[in-house]
Amino acid sequence: MWLKFKRDWEEPESAVTPEALFKQRRNIIKGFGVAGAASLLPATGHAASWFGGDDEEPAAIVRRALNKTDIPPLHNDALTPEAKAISHNNFYEFGTAKDDPVKNSRQFNPNPWSFTIDGLVEKPLTLDLDDVMAKMALEQRIYRLRCVEAWSMVIPWVGFSLSDLLKQVKPLSSARYVAFETLYDPEQMPGQKSRFVGGGINYPYVEGLRLDEAMNPLSFMAVGMYGKTLPAQNGAPLRLVLPWKYGFKSIKSIVRIRFTDVEPPTTWNILSPHEYGFYANVNPKVDHPRWSQASERRIDDAGLLGRKRIDTEMFNGYGEQVAHLYKNMDLTRYF
């Protein structure tokens, strides 16, 4: 018998935008003024794709469909079209331009894949990803993604709760933080081979969370998006998704998770500590040293000339679920 427990961040099913209405709106925008507006754009194929809707880019890895339970979203946002979500990426292991990851990841092979969970735990494990996916109940969760660069998307991720995974290794009482590490494979990731291509980062990319952040019900391990397995440029085959934090905290292509009693180093904090803190919570009141974080450019089904500029919400709109984690903290200091 299947039992479903409603969680406090779920929206009622009645709040979901009807599929027919969503498709109708998209088709209207696709058909309105496309030819005239496109003539104003730079003569690049990528620019044209912003008007094109959901046509998929060629991918090196075959993405397979995933069986999942659809969880009603907290917010009633329109989805970012899949074609845009998989072609506008920050994944410096494949290059620093937004379209580098999709172009430079076509030789990336995420199969087979295993990852390790160790450190301050009773039962360290090395897990085969296919086994994990077969055993875990997969959910589709529609989350907002807010980049520190002040653009945002709304993406349907497929995966499972991070806490459900971490509980398997039985963390010791001394554990305070969880550290994450991306695959280090310069032969497949050109940005790791060349500091010029990879933005001067010392790889592998590392990230970290406090233990209570990692165990929060919103923390999610994604193995897919838009109903299929992840494409390489979006972090195949396994990535973190933390909707209340800036996107760079959601580390991609994970090979190691380690419990520790000290705050772990994080890549962007190492590279530029005055610009990127350990917490990186979305906060419209704390500007980046070089730009405002008060608003964001929502990447949706509109074209280049019609993209929305919207106000950024504290914790990206997930304050009810996560604000208690930072009670009595000075978020201008712990940014």
CSV table of N, CA, C and O in Angstrom, one decimal, residues 28-79:
chain,number,residue,atom,x,y,z
A,28,ILE,N,1.9,30.4,-27.6
A,28,ILE,CA,1.6,31.8,-28.0
A,28,ILE,C,2.8,32.6,-28.1
A,28,ILE,O,3.0,33.4,-29.1
A,29,ILE,N,3.7,32.5,-27.1
A,29,ILE,CA,4.9,33.3,-27.1
A,29,ILE,C,5.8,32.9,-28.3
A,29,ILE,O,6.5,33.7,-28.9
A,30,LYS,N,5.9,31.6,-28.5
A,30,LYS,CA,6.7,31.1,-29.6
A,30,LYS,C,6.3,31.7,-31.0
A,30,LYS,O,7.0,31.9,-31.8
A,31,GLY,N,4.9,31.8,-31.1
A,31,GLY,CA,4.4,32.3,-32.4
A,31,GLY,C,4.3,33.7,-32.5
A,31,GLY,O,4.0,34.2,-33.6
A,32,PHE,N,4.6,34.5,-31.5
A,32,PHE,CA,4.3,35.9,-31.5
A,32,PHE,C,5.6,36.7,-31.8
A,32,PHE,O,6.5,36.7,-31.0
A,33,GLY,N,5.7,37.3,-33.0
A,33,GLY,CA,6.9,38.2,-33.2
A,33,GLY,C,8.2,37.5,-33.3
A,33,GLY,O,9.2,38.2,-33.2
A,34,VAL,N,8.3,36.3,-33.5
A,34,VAL,CA,9.6,35.6,-33.4
A,34,VAL,C,10.5,36.1,-34.5
A,34,VAL,O,11.7,36.4,-34.3
A,35,ALA,N,10.0,36.1,-35.8
A,35,ALA,CA,10.9,36.5,-36.9
A,35,ALA,C,11.4,37.9,-36.7
A,35,ALA,O,12.6,38.1,-36.9
A,36,GLY,N,10.6,38.8,-36.4
A,36,GLY,CA,11.0,40.2,-36.3
A,36,GLY,C,12.0,40.4,-35.1
A,36,GLY,O,13.0,41.1,-35.3
A,37,ALA,N,11.7,39.8,-34.0
A,37,ALA,CA,12.6,40.0,-32.9
A,37,ALA,C,13.9,39.3,-33.1
A,37,ALA,O,15.0,39.8,-32.7
A,38,ALA,N,13.9,38.2,-33.7
A,38,ALA,CA,15.2,37.4,-33.9
A,38,ALA,C,16.1,38.2,-34.8
A,38,ALA,O,17.4,38.1,-34.7
A,39,SER,N,15.6,39.1,-35.7
A,39,SER,CA,16.5,39.8,-36.6
A,39,SER,C,17.3,40.8,-35.8
A,39,SER,O,18.3,41.4,-36.3
A,40,LEU,N,16.9,41.1,-34.5
A,40,LEU,CA,17.6,42.1,-33.8
A,40,LEU,C,18.8,41.5,-33.0
A,40,LEU,O,19.6,42.2,-32.4
A,41,LEU,N,18.9,40.2,-33.0
A,41,LEU,CA,19.8,39.5,-32.2
A,41,LEU,C,21.2,39.3,-32.9
A,41,LEU,O,21.2,39.4,-34.1
A,42,PRO,N,22.2,39.0,-32.1
A,42,PRO,CA,23.5,38.7,-32.7
A,42,PRO,C,23.3,37.4,-33.6
A,42,PRO,O,22.5,36.6,-33.2
A,43,ALA,N,24.1,37.3,-34.6
A,43,ALA,CA,23.9,36.2,-35.5
A,43,ALA,C,24.6,34.9,-35.0
A,43,ALA,O,25.6,34.5,-35.5
A,44,THR,N,24.1,34.4,-33.9
A,44,THR,CA,24.6,33.2,-33.4
A,44,THR,C,23.5,32.2,-33.2
A,44,THR,O,22.3,32.6,-32.9
A,45,GLY,N,23.8,30.9,-33.4
A,45,GLY,CA,22.7,29.9,-33.2
A,45,GLY,C,22.2,29.9,-31.8
A,45,GLY,O,21.0,29.6,-31.6
A,46,HIS,N,23.1,30.2,-30.8
A,46,HIS,CA,22.6,30.1,-29.4
A,46,HIS,C,21.6,31.2,-29.2
A,46,HIS,O,20.6,31.0,-28.5
A,47,ALA,N,21.8,32.4,-29.7
A,47,ALA,CA,20.9,33.5,-29.5
A,47,ALA,C,19.5,33.1,-30.0
A,47,ALA,O,18.5,33.3,-29.4
A,48,ALA,N,19.5,32.5,-31.2
A,48,ALA,CA,18.2,32.1,-31.8
A,48,ALA,C,17.5,31.1,-30.9
A,48,ALA,O,16.3,31.1,-30.9
A,49,SER,N,18.2,30.3,-30.2
A,49,SER,CA,17.6,29.2,-29.4
A,49,SER,C,16.7,29.8,-28.3
A,49,SER,O,15.8,29.1,-27.8
A,50,TRP,N,17.0,31.0,-27.9
A,50,TRP,CA,16.2,31.6,-26.8
A,50,TRP,C,14.8,31.8,-27.2
A,50,TRP,O,13.9,31.9,-26.4
A,51,PHE,N,14.5,31.9,-28.5
A,51,PHE,CA,13.2,32.0,-29.0
A,51,PHE,C,12.6,30.7,-29.3
A,51,PHE,O,11.4,30.6,-29.7
A,52,GLY,N,13.3,29.7,-29.3
A,52,GLY,CA,12.9,28.4,-29.9
A,52,GLY,C,12.1,27.5,-29.1
A,52,GLY,O,11.5,26.6,-29.6
A,53,GLY,N,12.0,27.6,-27.8
A,53,GLY,CA,11.2,26.7,-27.0
A,53,GLY,C,12.0,25.6,-26.5
A,53,GLY,O,13.1,25.8,-25.9
A,54,ASP,N,11.5,24.3,-26.6
A,54,ASP,CA,12.1,23.2,-25.9
A,54,ASP,C,12.9,22.3,-26.8
A,54,ASP,O,13.1,21.1,-26.5
A,55,ASP,N,13.4,22.7,-28.0
A,55,ASP,CA,14.2,21.9,-28.8
A,55,ASP,C,15.4,21.5,-28.1
A,55,ASP,O,16.2,22.3,-27.6
A,56,GLU,N,15.8,20.2,-28.1
A,56,GLU,CA,16.9,19.7,-27.3
A,56,GLU,C,18.2,19.9,-28.1
A,56,GLU,O,18.3,19.7,-29.3
A,57,GLU,N,19.3,20.2,-27.4
A,57,GLU,CA,20.6,20.2,-27.9
A,57,GLU,C,21.1,18.8,-28.1
A,57,GLU,O,20.7,17.9,-27.3
A,58,PRO,N,21.9,18.5,-29.1
A,58,PRO,CA,22.5,17.2,-29.2
A,58,PRO,C,23.3,16.9,-27.9
A,58,PRO,O,24.0,17.8,-27.4
A,59,ALA,N,23.2,15.7,-27.4
A,59,ALA,CA,23.9,15.3,-26.2
A,59,ALA,C,24.7,14.1,-26.4
A,59,ALA,O,24.4,13.2,-27.2
A,60,ALA,N,25.9,14.0,-25.8
A,60,ALA,CA,26.8,12.9,-26.0
A,60,ALA,C,26.2,11.7,-25.3
A,60,ALA,O,26.3,10.5,-25.8
A,61,ILE,N,25.7,11.8,-24.1
A,61,ILE,CA,25.2,10.7,-23.3
A,61,ILE,C,23.7,10.6,-23.6
A,61,ILE,O,23.0,11.5,-23.8
A,62,VAL,N,23.2,9.3,-23.6
A,62,VAL,CA,21.8,9.1,-23.8
A,62,VAL,C,21.1,9.2,-22.5
A,62,VAL,O,21.4,8.5,-21.5
A,63,ARG,N,20.1,10.1,-22.4
A,63,ARG,CA,19.4,10.3,-21.2
A,63,ARG,C,18.2,9.4,-21.2
A,63,ARG,O,17.5,9.3,-22.2
A,64,ARG,N,18.0,8.7,-20.1
A,64,ARG,CA,16.9,7.7,-20.1
A,64,ARG,C,15.8,8.2,-19.2
A,64,ARG,O,16.0,9.0,-18.2
A,65,ALA,N,14.6,7.8,-19.4
A,65,ALA,CA,13.4,8.3,-18.7
A,65,ALA,C,13.5,7.7,-17.3
A,65,ALA,O,14.0,6.6,-17.1
A,66,LEU,N,13.0,8.4,-16.3
A,66,LEU,CA,13.0,8.0,-14.9
A,66,LEU,C,11.6,7.9,-14.4
A,66,LEU,O,10.7,8.8,-14.6
A,67,ASN,N,11.3,6.8,-13.6
A,67,ASN,CA,10.0,6.7,-12.9
A,67,ASN,C,10.1,7.5,-11.6
A,67,ASN,O,11.1,7.3,-10.8
A,68,LYS,N,9.2,8.4,-11.4
A,68,LYS,CA,9.3,9.2,-10.2
A,68,LYS,C,7.9,9.6,-9.7
A,68,LYS,O,6.9,9.5,-10.5
A,69,THR,N,7.8,10.0,-8.5
A,69,THR,CA,6.6,10.6,-7.9
A,69,THR,C,6.6,12.1,-8.1
A,69,THR,O,7.6,12.7,-7.7
A,70,ASP,N,5.6,12.7,-8.6
A,70,ASP,CA,5.6,14.2,-8.8
A,70,ASP,C,5.1,14.8,-7.5
A,70,ASP,O,4.0,14.6,-7.0
A,71,ILE,N,6.0,15.7,-6.9
A,71,ILE,CA,5.7,16.4,-5.7
A,71,ILE,C,5.2,17.8,-6.1
A,71,ILE,O,6.0,18.5,-6.8
A,72,PRO,N,4.1,18.2,-5.7
A,72,PRO,CA,3.6,19.6,-6.0
A,72,PRO,C,4.6,20.6,-5.5
A,72,PRO,O,5.1,20.5,-4.4
A,73,PRO,N,4.9,21.7,-6.3
A,73,PRO,CA,5.9,22.6,-6.0
A,73,PRO,C,5.4,23.6,-4.9
A,73,PRO,O,4.2,23.8,-4.8
A,74,LEU,N,6.3,24.2,-4.2
A,74,LEU,CA,6.0,25.2,-3.3
A,74,LEU,C,5.5,26.5,-3.9
A,74,LEU,O,4.6,27.2,-3.5
A,75,HIS,N,6.1,26.9,-5.1
A,75,HIS,CA,5.8,28.1,-5.8
A,75,HIS,C,5.2,27.7,-7.1
A,75,HIS,O,5.5,26.7,-7.7
A,76,ASN,N,4.3,28.6,-7.5
A,76,ASN,CA,3.6,28.3,-8.8
A,76,ASN,C,4.3,29.0,-10.0
A,76,ASN,O,3.7,29.8,-10.7
A,77,ASP,N,5.6,28.8,-10.1
A,77,ASP,CA,6.3,29.4,-11.2
A,77,ASP,C,6.2,28.6,-12.5
A,77,ASP,O,6.1,27.4,-12.5
A,78,ALA,N,6.3,29.3,-13.6
A,78,ALA,CA,6.4,28.6,-14.9
A,78,ALA,C,7.8,28.0,-15.0
A,78,ALA,O,8.8,28.6,-14.6
A,79,LEU,N,7.8,26.8,-15.6
A,79,LEU,CA,9.1,26.1,-15.7
A,79,LEU,C,10.0,26.8,-16.7
A,79,LEU,O,9.5,27.4,-17.7
